[in-house]
Coordinates of C-alpha atoms in Angstrom, one line a residue:
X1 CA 93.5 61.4 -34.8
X2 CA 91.3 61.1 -32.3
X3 CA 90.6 58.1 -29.4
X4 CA 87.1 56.2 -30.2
X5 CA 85.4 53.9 -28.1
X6 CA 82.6 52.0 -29.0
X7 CA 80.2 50.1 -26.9
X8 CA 78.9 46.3 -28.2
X9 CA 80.5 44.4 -31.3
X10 CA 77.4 44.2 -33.2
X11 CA 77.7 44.4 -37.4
X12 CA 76.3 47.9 -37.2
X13 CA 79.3 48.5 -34.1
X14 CA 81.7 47.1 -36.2
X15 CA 81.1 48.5 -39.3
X16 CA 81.4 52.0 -37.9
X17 CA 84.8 50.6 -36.4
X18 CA 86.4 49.2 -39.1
X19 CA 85.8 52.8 -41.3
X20 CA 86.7 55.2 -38.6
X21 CA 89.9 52.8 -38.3
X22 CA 91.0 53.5 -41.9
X23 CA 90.0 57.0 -41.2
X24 CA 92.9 57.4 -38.7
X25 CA 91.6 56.8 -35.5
X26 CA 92.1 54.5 -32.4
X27 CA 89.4 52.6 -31.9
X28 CA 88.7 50.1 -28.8
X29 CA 85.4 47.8 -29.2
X30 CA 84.0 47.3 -25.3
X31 CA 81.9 44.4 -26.2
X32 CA 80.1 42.2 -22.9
X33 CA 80.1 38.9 -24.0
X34 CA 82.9 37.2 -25.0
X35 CA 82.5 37.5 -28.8
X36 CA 81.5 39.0 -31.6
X37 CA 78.7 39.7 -34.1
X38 CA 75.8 40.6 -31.4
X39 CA 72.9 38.6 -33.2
X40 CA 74.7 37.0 -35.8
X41 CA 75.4 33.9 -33.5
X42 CA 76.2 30.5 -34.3
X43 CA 75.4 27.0 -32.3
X44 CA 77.2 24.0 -32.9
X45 CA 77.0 20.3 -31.6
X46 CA 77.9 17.3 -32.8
X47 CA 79.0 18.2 -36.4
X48 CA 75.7 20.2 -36.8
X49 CA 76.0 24.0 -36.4
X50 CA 73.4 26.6 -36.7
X51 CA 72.7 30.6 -37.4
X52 CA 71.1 31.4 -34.4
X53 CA 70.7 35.2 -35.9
X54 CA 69.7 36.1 -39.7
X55 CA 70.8 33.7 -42.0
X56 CA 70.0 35.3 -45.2
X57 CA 71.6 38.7 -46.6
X58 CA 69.9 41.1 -48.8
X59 CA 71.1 43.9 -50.4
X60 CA 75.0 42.5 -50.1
X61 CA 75.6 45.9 -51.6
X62 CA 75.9 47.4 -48.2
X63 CA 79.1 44.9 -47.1
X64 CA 80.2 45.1 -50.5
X65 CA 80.7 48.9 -50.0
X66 CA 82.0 48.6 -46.1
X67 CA 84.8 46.2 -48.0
X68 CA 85.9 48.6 -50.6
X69 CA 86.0 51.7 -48.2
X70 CA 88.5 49.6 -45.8
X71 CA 90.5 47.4 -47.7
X72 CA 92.0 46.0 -51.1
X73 CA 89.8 42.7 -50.5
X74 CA 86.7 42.8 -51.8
X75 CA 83.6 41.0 -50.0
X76 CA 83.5 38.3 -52.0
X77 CA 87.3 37.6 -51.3
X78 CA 86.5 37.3 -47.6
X79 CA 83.2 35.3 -48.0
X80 CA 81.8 32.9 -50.6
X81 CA 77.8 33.7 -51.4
X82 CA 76.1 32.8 -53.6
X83 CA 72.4 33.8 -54.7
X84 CA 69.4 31.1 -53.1
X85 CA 67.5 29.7 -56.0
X86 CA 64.5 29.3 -56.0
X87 CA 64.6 32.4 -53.3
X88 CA 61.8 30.7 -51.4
X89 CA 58.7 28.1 -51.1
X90 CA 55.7 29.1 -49.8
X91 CA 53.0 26.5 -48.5
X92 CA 49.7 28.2 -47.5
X93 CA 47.1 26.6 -45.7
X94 CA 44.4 25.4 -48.6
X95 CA 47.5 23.7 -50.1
X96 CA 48.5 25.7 -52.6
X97 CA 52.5 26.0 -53.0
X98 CA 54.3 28.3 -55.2
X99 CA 58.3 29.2 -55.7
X100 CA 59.8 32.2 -55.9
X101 CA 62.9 32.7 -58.0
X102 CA 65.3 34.8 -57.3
X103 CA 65.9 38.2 -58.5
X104 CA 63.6 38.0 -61.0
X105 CA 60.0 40.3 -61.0
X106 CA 59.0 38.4 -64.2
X107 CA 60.2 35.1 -62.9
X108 CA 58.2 36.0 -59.6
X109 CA 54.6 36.9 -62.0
X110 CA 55.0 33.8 -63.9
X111 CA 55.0 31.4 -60.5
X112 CA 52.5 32.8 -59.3
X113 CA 49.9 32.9 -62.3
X114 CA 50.8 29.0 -62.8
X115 CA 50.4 28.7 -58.9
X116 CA 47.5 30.2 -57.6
X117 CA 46.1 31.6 -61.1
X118 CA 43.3 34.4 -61.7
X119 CA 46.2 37.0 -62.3
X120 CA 47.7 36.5 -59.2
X121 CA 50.9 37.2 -60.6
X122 CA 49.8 40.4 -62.3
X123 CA 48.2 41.4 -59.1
X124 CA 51.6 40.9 -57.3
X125 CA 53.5 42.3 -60.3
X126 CA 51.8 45.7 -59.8
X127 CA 52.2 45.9 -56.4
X128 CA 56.0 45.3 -57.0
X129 CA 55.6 48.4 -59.1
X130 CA 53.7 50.4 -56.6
X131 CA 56.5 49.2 -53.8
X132 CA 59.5 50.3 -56.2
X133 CA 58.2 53.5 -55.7
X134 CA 58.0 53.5 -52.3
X135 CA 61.8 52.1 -52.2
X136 CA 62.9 55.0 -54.5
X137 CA 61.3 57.3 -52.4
X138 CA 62.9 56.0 -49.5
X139 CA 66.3 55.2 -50.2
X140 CA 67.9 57.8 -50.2
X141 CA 66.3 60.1 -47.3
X142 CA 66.0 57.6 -45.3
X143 CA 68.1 54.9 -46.0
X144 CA 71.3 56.5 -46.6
X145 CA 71.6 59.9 -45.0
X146 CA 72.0 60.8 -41.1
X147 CA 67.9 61.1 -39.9
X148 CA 67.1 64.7 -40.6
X149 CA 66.0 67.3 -37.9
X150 CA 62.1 67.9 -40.1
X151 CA 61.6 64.6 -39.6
X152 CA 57.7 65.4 -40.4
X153 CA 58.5 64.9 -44.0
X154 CA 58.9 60.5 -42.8
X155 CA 55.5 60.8 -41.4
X156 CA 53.7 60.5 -44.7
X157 CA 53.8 57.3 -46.7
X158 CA 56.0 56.7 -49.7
X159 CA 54.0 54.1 -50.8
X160 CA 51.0 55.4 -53.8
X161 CA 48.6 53.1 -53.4
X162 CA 45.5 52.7 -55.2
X163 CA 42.2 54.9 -55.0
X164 CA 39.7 53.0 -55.0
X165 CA 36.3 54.1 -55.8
X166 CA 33.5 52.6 -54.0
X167 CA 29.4 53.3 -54.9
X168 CA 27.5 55.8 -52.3
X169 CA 30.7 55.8 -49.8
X170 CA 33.9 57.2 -49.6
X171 CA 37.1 56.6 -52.1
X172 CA 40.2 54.8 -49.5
X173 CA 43.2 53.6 -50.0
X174 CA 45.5 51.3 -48.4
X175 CA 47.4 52.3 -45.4
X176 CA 48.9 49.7 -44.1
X177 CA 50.0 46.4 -44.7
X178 CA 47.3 44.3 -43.9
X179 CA 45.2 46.9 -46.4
X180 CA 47.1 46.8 -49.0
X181 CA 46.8 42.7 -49.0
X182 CA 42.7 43.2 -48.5
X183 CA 41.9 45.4 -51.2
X184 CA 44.9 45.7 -53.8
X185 CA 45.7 42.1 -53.6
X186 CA 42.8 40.1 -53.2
X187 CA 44.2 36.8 -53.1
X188 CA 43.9 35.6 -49.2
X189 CA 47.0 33.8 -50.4
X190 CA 49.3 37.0 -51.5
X191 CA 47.9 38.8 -48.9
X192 CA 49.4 36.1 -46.6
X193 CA 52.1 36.1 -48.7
X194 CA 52.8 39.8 -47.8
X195 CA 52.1 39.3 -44.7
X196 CA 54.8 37.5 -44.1
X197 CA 57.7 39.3 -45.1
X198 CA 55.9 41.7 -42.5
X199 CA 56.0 39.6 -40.1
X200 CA 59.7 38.0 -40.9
X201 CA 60.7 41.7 -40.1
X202 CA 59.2 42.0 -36.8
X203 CA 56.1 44.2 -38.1
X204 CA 52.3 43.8 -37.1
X205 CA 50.8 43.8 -40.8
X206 CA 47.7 45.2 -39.1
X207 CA 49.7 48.2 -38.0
X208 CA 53.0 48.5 -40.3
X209 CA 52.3 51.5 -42.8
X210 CA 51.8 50.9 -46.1
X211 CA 56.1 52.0 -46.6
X212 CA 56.5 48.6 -45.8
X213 CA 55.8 47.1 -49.0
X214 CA 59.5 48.1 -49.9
X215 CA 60.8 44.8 -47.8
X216 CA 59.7 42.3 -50.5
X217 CA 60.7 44.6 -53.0
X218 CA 64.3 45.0 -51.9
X219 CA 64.5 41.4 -51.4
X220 CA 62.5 40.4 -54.5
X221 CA 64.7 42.6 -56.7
X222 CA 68.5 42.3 -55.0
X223 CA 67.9 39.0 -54.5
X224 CA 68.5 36.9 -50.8
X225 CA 72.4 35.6 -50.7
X226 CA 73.7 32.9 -48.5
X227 CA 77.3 33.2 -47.3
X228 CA 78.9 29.7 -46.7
X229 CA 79.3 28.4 -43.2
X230 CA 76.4 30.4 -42.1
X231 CA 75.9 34.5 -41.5
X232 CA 78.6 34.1 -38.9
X233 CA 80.9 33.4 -41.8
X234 CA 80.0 37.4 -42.4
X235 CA 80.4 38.7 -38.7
X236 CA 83.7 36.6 -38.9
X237 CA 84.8 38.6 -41.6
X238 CA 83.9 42.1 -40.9
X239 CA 85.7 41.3 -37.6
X240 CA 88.8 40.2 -39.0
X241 CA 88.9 43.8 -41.2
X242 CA 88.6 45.5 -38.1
X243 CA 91.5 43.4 -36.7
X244 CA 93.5 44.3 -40.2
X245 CA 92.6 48.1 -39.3
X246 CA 94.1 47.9 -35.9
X247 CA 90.5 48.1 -34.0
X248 CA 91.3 46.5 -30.4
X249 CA 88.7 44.3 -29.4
X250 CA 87.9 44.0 -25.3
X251 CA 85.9 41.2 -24.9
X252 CA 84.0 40.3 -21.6
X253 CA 83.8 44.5 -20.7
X254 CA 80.4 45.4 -19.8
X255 CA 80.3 49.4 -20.0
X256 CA 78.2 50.6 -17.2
X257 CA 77.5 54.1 -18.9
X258 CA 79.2 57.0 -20.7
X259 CA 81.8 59.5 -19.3
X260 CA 80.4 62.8 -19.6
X261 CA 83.0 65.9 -19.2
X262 CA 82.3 69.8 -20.1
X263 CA 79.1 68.7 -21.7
X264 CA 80.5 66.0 -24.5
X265 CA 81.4 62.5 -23.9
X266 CA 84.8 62.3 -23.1
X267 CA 84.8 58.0 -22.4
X268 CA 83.1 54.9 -21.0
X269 CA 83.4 53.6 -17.6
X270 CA 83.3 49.4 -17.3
X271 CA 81.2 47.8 -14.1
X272 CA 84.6 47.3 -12.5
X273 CA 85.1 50.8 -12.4
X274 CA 87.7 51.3 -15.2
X275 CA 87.3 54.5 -17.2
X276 CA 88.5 54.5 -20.5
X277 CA 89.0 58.2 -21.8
X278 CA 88.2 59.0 -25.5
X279 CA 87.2 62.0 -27.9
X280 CA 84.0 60.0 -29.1
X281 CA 81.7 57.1 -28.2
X282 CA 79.6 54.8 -30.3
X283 CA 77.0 53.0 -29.1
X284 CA 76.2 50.1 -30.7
X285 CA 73.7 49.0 -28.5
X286 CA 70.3 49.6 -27.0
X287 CA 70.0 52.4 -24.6
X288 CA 69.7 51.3 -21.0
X289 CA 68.9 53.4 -18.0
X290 CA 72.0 55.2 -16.9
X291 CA 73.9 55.2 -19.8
X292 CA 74.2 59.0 -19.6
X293 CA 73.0 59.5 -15.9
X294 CA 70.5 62.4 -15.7
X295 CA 70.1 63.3 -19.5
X296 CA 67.9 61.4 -22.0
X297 CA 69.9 61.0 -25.3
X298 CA 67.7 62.2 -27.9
X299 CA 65.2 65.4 -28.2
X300 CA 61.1 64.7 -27.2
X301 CA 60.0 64.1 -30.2
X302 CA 58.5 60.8 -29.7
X303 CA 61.4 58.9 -31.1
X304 CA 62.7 57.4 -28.3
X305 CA 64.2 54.5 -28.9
X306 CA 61.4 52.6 -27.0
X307 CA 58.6 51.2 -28.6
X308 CA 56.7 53.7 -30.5
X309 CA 52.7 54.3 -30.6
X310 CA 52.8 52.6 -33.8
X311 CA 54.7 49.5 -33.1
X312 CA 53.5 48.5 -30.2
X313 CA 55.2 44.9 -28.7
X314 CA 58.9 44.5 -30.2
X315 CA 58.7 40.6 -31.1
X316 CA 61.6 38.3 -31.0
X317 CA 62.4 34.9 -32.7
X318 CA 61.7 31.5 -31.3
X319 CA 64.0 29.4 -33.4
X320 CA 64.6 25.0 -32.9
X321 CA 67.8 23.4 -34.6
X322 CA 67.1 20.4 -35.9
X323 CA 70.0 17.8 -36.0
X324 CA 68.4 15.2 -38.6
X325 CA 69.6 11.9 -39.5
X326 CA 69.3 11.3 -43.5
X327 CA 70.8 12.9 -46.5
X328 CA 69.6 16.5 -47.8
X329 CA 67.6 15.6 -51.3
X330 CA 69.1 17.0 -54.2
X331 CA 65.8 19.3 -55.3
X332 CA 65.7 20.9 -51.3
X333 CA 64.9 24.3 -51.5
X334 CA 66.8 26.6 -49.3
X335 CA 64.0 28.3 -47.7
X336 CA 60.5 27.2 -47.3
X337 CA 57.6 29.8 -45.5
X338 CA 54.8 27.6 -44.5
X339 CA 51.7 29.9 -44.0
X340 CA 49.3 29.4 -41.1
X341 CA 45.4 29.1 -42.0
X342 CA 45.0 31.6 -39.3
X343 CA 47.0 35.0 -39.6
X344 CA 44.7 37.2 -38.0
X345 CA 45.0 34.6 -34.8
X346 CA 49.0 34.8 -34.9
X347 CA 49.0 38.5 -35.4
X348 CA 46.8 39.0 -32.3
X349 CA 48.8 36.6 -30.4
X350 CA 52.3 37.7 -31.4
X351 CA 51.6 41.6 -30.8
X352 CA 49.4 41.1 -27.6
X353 CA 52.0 39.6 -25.7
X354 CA 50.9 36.2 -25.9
X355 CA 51.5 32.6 -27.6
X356 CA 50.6 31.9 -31.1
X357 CA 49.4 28.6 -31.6
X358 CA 49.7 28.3 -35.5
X359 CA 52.5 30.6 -36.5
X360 CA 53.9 31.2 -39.9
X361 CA 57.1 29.2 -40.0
X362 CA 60.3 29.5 -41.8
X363 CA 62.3 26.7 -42.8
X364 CA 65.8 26.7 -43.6
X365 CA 67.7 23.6 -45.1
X366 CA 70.8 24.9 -46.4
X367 CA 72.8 23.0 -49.2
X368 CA 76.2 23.7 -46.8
X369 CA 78.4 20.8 -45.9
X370 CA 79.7 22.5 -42.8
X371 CA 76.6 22.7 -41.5
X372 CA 76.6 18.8 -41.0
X373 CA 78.7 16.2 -39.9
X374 CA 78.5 14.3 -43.1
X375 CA 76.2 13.6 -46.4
X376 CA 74.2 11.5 -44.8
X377 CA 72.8 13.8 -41.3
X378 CA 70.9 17.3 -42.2
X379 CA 70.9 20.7 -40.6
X380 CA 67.3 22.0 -40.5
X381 CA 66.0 25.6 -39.2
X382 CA 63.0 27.2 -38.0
X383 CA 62.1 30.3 -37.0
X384 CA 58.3 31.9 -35.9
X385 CA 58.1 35.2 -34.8
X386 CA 56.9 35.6 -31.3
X387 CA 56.2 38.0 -28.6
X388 CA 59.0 39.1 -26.3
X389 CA 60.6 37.7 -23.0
X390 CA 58.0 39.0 -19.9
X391 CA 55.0 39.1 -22.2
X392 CA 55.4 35.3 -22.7
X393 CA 57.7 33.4 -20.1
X394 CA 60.2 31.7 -22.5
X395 CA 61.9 30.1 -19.9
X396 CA 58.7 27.6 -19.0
X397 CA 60.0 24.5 -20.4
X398 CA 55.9 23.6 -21.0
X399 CA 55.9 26.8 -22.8
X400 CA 59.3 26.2 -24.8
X401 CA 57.9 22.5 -25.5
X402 CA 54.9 23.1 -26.9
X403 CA 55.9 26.5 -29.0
X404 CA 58.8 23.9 -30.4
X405 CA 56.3 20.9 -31.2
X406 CA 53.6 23.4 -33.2
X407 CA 56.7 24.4 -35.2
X408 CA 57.7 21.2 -36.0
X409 CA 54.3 20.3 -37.1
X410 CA 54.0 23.1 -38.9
X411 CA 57.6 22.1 -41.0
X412 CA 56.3 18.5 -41.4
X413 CA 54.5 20.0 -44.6
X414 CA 58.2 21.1 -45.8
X415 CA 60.2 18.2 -44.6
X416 CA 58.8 14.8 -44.8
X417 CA 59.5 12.5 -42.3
X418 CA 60.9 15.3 -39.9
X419 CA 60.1 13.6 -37.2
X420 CA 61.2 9.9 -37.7
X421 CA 64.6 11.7 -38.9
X422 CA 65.2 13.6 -35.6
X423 CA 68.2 13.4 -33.9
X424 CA 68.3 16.5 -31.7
X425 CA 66.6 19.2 -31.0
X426 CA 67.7 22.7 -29.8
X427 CA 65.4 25.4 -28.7
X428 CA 66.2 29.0 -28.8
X429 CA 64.3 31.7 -27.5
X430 CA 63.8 35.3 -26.8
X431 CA 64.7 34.0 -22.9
X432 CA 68.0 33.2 -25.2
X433 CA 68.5 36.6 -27.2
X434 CA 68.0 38.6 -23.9
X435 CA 70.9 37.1 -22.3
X436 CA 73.1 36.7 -24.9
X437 CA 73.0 40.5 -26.7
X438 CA 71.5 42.3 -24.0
X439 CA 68.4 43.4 -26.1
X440 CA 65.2 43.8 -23.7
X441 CA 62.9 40.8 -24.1
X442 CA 65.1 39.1 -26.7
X443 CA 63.2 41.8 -29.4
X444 CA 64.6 42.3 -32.5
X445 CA 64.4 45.7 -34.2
X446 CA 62.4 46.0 -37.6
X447 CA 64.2 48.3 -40.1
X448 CA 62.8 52.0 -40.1
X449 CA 60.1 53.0 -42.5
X450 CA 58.5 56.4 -43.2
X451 CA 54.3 56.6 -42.6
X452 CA 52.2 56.0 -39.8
X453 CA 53.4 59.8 -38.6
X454 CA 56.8 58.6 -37.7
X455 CA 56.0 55.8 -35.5
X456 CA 58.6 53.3 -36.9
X457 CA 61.4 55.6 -37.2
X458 CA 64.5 54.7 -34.9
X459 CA 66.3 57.7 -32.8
X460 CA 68.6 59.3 -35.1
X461 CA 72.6 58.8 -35.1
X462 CA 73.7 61.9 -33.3
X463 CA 72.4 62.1 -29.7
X464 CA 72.1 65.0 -27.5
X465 CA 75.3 64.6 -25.8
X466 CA 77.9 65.7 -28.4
X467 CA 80.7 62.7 -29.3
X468 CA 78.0 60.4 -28.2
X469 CA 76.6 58.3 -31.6
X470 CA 74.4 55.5 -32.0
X471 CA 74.9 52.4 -34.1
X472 CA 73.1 49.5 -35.3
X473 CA 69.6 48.2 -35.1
X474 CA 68.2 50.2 -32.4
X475 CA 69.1 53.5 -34.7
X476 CA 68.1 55.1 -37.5
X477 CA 67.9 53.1 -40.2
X478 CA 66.5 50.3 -38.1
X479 CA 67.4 46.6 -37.6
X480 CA 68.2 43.8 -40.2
X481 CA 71.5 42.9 -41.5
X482 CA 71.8 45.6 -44.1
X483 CA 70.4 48.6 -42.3
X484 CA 73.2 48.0 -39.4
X485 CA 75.9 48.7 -42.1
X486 CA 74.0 51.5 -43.4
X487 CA 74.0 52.8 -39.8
X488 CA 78.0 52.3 -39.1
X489 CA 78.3 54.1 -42.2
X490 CA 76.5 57.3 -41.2
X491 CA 78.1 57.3 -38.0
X492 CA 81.5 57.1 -39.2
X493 CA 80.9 60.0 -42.1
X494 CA 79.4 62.2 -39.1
X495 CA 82.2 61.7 -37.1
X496 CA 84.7 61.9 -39.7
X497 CA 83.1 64.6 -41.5
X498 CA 81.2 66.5 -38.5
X499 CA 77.4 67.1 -38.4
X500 CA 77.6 68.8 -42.2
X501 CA 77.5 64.7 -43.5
X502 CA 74.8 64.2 -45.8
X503 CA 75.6 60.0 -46.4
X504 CA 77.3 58.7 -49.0
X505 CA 76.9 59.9 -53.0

């Protein structure tokens, strides 16, 4: 049995607790705010509360497995979810509207042929088929096994897109995102439509390799899940398994860096100058300067950890919480994605640092009574995806203001009346995330994806130090909610079962 510490109490941290706890280890969580659940916050006021981190899962499979591996009580014993139906609305700027159901490719082609028409939906139905691919190819490589050492094998793209022949010039075929929405889709409308889940993710659909066309696959086919009370409802739980598993949580401990002794990490040492001594260290958050003085963490190979030549700014989310007055209509859908006329304008603006004045806008209006202090107010969220902290100054209230009001014009199209039925609102931005998780800039990771010569792969688990590991969204696989619990999983199996770990069977 062997002393662990672990550094931040992120999902991916935690996960990676919880299983090396049932393994037979003591495990301390050095986390520096005063809580839980890194990103996967919660506001409340007034009755009204709030994600103020992902509020949707996809693939539940991964907390599902996390569950069985460290308990008798299943997920769904812990947590109530259930499946969002239709799984979204999309409004796009000619005025079009379409709904997706959940789970359901067929379900999906039919909308969209009565929607848009002229075989949208077998346009989209074929990509699907194309992006399965890519998912399969994927999955398990890259997805659920420790990042491998030949990591030139993730430089070329899963995805098989089309050849396309063209008369007196060269066949192409899509390479990235933005490509494969030009000249497989057609549609201005699914290629915003793409777009989108692209840009929900973090990723520049100008720039994102093709491999990305697996994120409306995986949600399109293993459906989005809300957890009632909110995503905190989920940190909340996978923090009381730890607590079941004996994992002692120090809360308010900011780890200044890692302990290193006869060339492994042998502990952490706080900012007050406490050194706690242990066999291995997890790091469940992003790599700051120092952290191992005088040694960089992972081999020069161009996966650093920092942003890559293929991803260029890291965005964050720029989210208002809306306290409305009126009752939630029966026929609400959960999720609404109101589509700018403009994406090439918000592209440029998000990934060049700057403001976006018409950006895509998600819209969340969950069917929850605890989100609300009665039947007759409403809990309303949206979230744009914007550049970071220090490429736009998020703390300029004339800044914060009129990013807020564009978004709430832009959800006027989902919720009528939105602004005669405003109460409140509350204005979160990456100014926000920064402090609050520590990430640079507020950014939020994207998940990993193979392509673009390896640009959007994370640094891999194992670091350079040995008994130093990474966790979570800044690590291979990359950032969403089911990628950190893939990632705590891999580092718990290396630790547990030493650098010969190949993931889960």
């Amino acid at each position: 049995m062997a002393r662990i510490a672990v550094i931040g109490a992120g999902m991916g941290a935690m996960a990676a607790a919880a299983r090396l706890a049932v393994a037979g280890h003591r495990v301390t969580v050095y986390e520096r705010s005063e809580t839980f659940g890194g990103s996967v916050g919660r506001y409340a006021h007034e009755g009204f509360v709030f994600d103020t981190g992902p509020a949707l899962l996809h693939l539940p499979a991964v907390y599902r497995d996390l569950f069985v591996k460290t308990g008798k009580e299943p997920l769904e014993r812990c947590v109530t979810m259930t499946q969002v139906d239709p799984a979204s609305r999309h409004l796009f700027a000619d005025g079009t509207a379409v709904s997706l159901p959940n789970a359901s490719r067929a379900g999906v082609v039919s909308a969209l042929d009565g929607a848009l028409g002229g075989g949208a939906g077998a346009a989209w139905g074929e990509f699907l088929g194309r992006a399965r691919d890519a998912w399969d190819r994927s999955r398990r490589p890259l997805l659920e096994e420790p990042l491998r050492s030949d990591r030139e094998v993730f430089g070329r793209d899963p995805y098989p897109a089309l050849r396309q022949r063209r008369l007196l010039r060269s066949a192409r075929q899509a390479g990235t995102v933005a490509e494969i929405g030009a000249w497989e889709l057609a549609d201005p409308r699914l290629a915003a439509l793409l777009d989108g889940y692209a840009l929900s993710y973090g990723l520049d659909p100008l720039r994102a390799p093709a491999a990305a066309a697996l994120l409306p696959y995986m949600e399109e086919t293993f459906g989005s899940w809300y957890v009632s009370g909110g995503m905190r409802a989920l940190a909340q739980a996978v923090y009381e398994r730890c607590l079941a598993r004996k994992v002692e949580f120090v809360l308010g401990a900011e780890v200044a860096r890692v302990v290193e002794k006869d060339g492994r990490a042998a502990g952490v040492e706080l900012v007050d100058g406490t050194v706690a001594e242990a066999g291995h260290v997890v790091l469940g958050a992003r790599p700051w300067p120092g952290l191992v003085p005088g040694q960089e963490l992972w081999q020069d190979d161009g996966v650093t950890g920092r942003p890559g030549p293929g991803r260029g700014v890291v965005p964050g989310r720029f989210m208002v919480l809306l306290s409305l007055r009126g009752a939630r209509p029966s026929d609400t859908v959960h999720r609404t994605v109101v589509h700018p006329a403009d994406g090439t304008a918000e592209r440029e603006a998000v990934f060049g640092g700057r403001l976006a004045e018409r950006p895509t806008v998600t819209v969340l209006r969950p069917d929850d009574p605890s989100t609300r202090p009665d039947d007759d107010h409403e809990a309303v969220t949206l979230t744009a995806t914007v550049a970071p902290h220090g490429a736009v100054d998020w703390m300029d209230p004339a800044v914060r203001e009129r990013c807020a009001d564009s978004l709430i014009e832009a959800a006027a199209a989902a919720v009528p009346g939105i602004r005669e039925r405003l109460l409140r609102a509350e204005v979160r931005t990456p100014a926000e995330t920064a402090a609050e998780t520590g990430a640079e800039g507020g950014s939020v990771p994207a998940p990993a994806l193979a392509g673009a010569g390896g640009a959007y792969l994370r640094p891999g688990n194992r670091t350079r130090l040995p008994g130093l590991y990474t966790a979570g969204g800044w690590s291979h696989p990359g950032g969403g909610l089911a990628h950190a619990g893939m990632s705590g999983a891999l580092v718990a199996g290396l630790i547990v079962e030493g650098d010969g770990f190949r993931g889960s069977q």
